[in-house]
Short mmCIF file of C-alpha atoms and ligand atoms in Angstrom, two decimals:
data_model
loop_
_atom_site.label_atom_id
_atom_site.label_comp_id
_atom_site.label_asym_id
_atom_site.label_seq_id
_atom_site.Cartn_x
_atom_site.Cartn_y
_atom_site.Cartn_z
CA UNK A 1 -97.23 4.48 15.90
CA UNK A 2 -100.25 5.39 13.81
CA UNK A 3 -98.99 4.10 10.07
CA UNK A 4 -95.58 5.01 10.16
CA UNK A 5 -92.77 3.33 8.42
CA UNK A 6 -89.36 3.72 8.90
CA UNK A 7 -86.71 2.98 6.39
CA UNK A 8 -83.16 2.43 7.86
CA UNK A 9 -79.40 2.74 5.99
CA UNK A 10 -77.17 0.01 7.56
CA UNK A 11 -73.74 1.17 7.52
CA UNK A 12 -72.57 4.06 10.23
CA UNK A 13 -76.51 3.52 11.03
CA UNK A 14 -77.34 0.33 12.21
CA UNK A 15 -74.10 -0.12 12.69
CA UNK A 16 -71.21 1.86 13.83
CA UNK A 17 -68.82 1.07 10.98
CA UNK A 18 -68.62 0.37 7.54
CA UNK A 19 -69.04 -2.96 6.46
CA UNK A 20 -66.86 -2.91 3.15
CA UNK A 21 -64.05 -0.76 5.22
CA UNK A 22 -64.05 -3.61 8.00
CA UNK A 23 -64.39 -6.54 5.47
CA UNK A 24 -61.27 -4.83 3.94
CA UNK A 25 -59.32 -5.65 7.09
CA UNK A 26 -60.36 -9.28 7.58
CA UNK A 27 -59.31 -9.89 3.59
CA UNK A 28 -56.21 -7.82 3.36
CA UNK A 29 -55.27 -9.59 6.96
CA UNK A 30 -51.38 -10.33 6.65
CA UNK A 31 -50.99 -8.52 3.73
CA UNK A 32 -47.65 -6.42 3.60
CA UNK A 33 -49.65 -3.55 1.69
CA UNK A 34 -52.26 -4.18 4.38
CA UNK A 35 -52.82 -0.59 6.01
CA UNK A 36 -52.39 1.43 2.33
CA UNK A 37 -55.81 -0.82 1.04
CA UNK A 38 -57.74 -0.69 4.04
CA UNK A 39 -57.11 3.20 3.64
CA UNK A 40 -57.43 3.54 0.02
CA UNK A 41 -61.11 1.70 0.47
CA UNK A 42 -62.08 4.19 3.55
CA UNK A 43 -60.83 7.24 1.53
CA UNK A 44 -63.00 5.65 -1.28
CA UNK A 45 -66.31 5.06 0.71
CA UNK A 46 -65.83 8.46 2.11
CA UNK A 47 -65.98 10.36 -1.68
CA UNK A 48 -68.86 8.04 -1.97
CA UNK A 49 -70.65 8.73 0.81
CA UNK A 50 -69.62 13.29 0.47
CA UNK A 51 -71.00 12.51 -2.68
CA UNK A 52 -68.11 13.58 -4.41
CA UNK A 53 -67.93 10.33 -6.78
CA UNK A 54 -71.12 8.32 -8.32
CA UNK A 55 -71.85 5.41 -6.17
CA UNK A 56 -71.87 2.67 -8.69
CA UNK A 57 -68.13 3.76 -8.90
CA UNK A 58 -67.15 3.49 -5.67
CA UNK A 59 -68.81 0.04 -5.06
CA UNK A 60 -66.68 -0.87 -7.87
CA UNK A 61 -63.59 0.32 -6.90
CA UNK A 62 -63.73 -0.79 -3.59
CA UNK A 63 -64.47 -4.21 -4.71
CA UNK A 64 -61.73 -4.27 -6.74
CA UNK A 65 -59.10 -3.20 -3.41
CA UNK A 66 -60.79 -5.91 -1.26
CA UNK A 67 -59.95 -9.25 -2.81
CA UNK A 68 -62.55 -11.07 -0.09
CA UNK A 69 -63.97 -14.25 -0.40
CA UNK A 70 -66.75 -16.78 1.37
CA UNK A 71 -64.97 -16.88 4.33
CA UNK A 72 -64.47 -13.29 4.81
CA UNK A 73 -67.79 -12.98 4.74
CA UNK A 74 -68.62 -15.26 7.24
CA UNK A 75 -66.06 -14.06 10.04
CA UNK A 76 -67.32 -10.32 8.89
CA UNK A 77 -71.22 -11.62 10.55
CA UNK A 78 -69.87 -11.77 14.11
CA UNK A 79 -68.18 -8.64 13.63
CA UNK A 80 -70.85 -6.76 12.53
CA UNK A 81 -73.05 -7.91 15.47
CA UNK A 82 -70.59 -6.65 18.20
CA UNK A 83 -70.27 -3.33 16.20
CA UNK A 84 -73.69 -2.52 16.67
CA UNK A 85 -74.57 1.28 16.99
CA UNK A 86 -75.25 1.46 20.92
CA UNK A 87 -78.48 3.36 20.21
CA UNK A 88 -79.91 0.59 18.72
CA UNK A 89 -78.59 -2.03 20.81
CA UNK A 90 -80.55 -0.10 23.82
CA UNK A 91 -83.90 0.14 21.25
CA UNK A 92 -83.42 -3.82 20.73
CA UNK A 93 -87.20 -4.35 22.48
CA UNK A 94 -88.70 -1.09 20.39
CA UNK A 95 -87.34 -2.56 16.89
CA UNK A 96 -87.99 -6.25 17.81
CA UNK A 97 -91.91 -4.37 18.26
CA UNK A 98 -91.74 -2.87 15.12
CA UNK A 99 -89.68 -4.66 13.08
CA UNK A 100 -92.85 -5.02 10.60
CA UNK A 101 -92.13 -1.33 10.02
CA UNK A 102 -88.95 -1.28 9.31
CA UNK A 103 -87.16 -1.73 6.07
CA UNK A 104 -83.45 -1.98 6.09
CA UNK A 105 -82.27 -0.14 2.65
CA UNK A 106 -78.67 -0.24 2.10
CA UNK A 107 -76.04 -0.05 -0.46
CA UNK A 108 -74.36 -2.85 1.49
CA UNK A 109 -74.66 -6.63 1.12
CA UNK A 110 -77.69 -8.82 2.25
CA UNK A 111 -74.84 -11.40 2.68
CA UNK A 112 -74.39 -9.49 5.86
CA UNK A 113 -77.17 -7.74 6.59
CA UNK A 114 -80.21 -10.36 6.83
CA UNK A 115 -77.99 -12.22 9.60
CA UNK A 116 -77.53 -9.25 11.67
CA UNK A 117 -81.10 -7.67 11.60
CA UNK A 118 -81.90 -11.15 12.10
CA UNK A 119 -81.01 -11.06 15.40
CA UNK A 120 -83.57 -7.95 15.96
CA UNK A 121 -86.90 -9.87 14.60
CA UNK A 122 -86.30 -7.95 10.89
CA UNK A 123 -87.45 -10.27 7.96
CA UNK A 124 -85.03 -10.82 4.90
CA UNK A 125 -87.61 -9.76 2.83
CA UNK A 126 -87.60 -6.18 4.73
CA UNK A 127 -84.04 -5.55 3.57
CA UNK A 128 -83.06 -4.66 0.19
CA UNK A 129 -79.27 -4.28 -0.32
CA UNK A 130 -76.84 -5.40 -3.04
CA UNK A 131 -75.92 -9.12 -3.30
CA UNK A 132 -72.60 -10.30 -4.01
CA UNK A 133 -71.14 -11.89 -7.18
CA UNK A 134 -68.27 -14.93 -6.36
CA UNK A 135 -65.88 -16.86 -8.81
CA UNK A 136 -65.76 -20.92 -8.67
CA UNK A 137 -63.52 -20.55 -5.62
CA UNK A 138 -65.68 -18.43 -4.01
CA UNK A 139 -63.96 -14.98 -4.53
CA UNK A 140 -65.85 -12.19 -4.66
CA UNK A 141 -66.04 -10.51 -8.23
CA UNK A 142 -68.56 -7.69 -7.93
CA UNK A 143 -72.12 -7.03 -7.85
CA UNK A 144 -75.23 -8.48 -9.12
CA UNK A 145 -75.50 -5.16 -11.93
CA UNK A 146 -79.30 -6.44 -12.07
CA UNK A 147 -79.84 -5.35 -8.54
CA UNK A 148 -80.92 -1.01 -8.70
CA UNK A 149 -78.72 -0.89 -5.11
CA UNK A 150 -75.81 -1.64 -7.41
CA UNK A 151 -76.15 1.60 -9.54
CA UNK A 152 -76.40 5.49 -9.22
CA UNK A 153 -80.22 6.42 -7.58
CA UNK A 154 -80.25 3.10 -6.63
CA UNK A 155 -82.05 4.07 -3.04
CA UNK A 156 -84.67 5.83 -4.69
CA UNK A 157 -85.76 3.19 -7.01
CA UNK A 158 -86.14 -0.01 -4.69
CA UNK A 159 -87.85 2.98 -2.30
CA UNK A 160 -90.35 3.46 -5.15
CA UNK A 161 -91.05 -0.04 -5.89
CA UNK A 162 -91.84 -1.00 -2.42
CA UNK A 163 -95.24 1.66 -2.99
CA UNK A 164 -95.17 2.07 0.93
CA UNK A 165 -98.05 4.05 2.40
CA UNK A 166 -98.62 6.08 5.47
CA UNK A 167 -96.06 8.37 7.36
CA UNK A 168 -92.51 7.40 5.97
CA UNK A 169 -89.66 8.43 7.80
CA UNK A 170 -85.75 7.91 6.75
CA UNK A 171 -82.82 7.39 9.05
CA UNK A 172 -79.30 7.68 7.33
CA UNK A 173 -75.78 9.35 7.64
CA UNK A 174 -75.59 9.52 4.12
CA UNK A 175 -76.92 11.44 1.05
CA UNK A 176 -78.22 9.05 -0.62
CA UNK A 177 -80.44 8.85 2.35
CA UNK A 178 -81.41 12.18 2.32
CA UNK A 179 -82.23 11.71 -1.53
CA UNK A 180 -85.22 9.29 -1.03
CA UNK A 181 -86.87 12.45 1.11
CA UNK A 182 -85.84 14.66 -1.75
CA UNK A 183 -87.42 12.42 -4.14
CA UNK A 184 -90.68 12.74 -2.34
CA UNK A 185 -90.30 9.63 -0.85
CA UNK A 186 -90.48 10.28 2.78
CA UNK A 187 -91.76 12.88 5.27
CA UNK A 188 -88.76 13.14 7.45
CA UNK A 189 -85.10 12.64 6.57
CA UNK A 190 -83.26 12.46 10.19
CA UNK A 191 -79.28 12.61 9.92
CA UNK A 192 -78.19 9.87 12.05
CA UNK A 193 -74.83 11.34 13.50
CA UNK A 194 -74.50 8.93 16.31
CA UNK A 195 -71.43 7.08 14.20
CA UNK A 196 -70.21 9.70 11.72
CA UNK A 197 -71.71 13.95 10.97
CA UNK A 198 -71.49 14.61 7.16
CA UNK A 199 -71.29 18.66 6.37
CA UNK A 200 -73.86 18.31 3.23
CA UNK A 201 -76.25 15.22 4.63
CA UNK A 202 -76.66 17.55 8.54
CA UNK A 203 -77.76 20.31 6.26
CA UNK A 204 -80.45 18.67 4.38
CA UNK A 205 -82.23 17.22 7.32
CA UNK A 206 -85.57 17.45 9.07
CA UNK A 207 -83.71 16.82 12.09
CA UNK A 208 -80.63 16.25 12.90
CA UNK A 209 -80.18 13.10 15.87
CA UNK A 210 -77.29 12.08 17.81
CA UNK A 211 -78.75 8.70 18.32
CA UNK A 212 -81.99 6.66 17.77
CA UNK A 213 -83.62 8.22 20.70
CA UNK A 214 -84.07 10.95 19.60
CA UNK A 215 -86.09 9.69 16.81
CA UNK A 216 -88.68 7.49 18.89
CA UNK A 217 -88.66 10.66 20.90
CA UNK A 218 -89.40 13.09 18.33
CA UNK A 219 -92.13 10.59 16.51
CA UNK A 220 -94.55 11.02 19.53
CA UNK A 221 -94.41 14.67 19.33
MG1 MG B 301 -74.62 4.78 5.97
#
């Protein structure tokens, strides 16, 4: 392992969906407009993600679609842990190992996220991602705007904060992953394409891997 560190994106990484897209279909459940929100939020996350629209927009336009609340949330955690990207579920012992390693960066919510790492031996305090805002009733209104995950960059900056040393390697599907290696941030920028293959984010990469494998693979080599 020598001093290597590896910093993780969550969604269509860790796991094999979006969060906010599957959220979308636990809050919009019954709904008669149902199906034209849930794909007016994908469509959304997917500009997002191309890079085709800032990110701070998109986070707020898809909070706007969702109309989720507390207990949303809490039937999205059981989801999320049977939606877990089968390359990780078969490196459970190698990330339970190393979870001191591993920092979970994400655009996402740590309402979510801390109680599904959880379950693989990563700390809360090794996962930075956005926290939600709620209403008296417990609706979700937004993000906490004080949080850099809520804004444009916002990978880079919580990246350069954490001042980690030693060989620091980035697993993502996304640009914005790709942007903490282009910010001189990393070594390696893998494209995780286990989930989902982006045009502009398989172009940018070190390497390109089909599945977490190959990453524990190509680190010994
Ligand atoms: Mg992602």
């Amino acid at each position: 392992m020598n001093n290597q560190k590896f910093i993780i994106d969550f969604d269509s990484t860790f796991v094999s969906v979006e969060s906010l897209d599957l959220l979308a279909t636990l809050s919009l459940d019954g709904r008669a407009d149902k199906e034209e929100k849930v794909q007016q939020i994908a469509d959304i996350t997917d500009l997002g993600m191309n890079g085709d629209i800032s990110f701070t927009d998109s986070l707020k336009r898809r909070l706007a679609v969702l109309e989720a609340n507390r207990s949303h949330l809490q039937a999205l955690i059981p989801l999320l842990k049977s939606n877990i990207s089968p390359s990780f579920e078969r490196n459970r012992d190698f990330i339970q190992e190393h979870s001191d390693s591993i920092y979970i960066i994400s655009s996402g919510f740590k309402e979510f996220i801390v109680p599904v790492v959880a379950d693989f031996g990563i700390a809360e305090d090794h996962v930075l991602a956005n926290t939600f805002e709620f209403d008296g009733d417990g609706n979700i209104t937004g993000a906490d705007q004080q949080n850099p995950l809520a804004g444009d960059g916002g990978k880079i900056k919580v990246v350069e904060e954490l001042g980690l040393t030693g060989d620091i390697l980035v697993i993502g599907d996304g640009y914005t992953d790709f942007e903490i290696k282009q910010a001189g941030l990393a070594e390696k920028f893998f494209a995780f394409t286990e989930n989902v293959s982006r045009d502009n984010v398989v172009e940018e990469a070190t390497f390109v891997v089909p599945s977490l494998d190959e990453v524990l693979f190509a680190k010994q080599t």
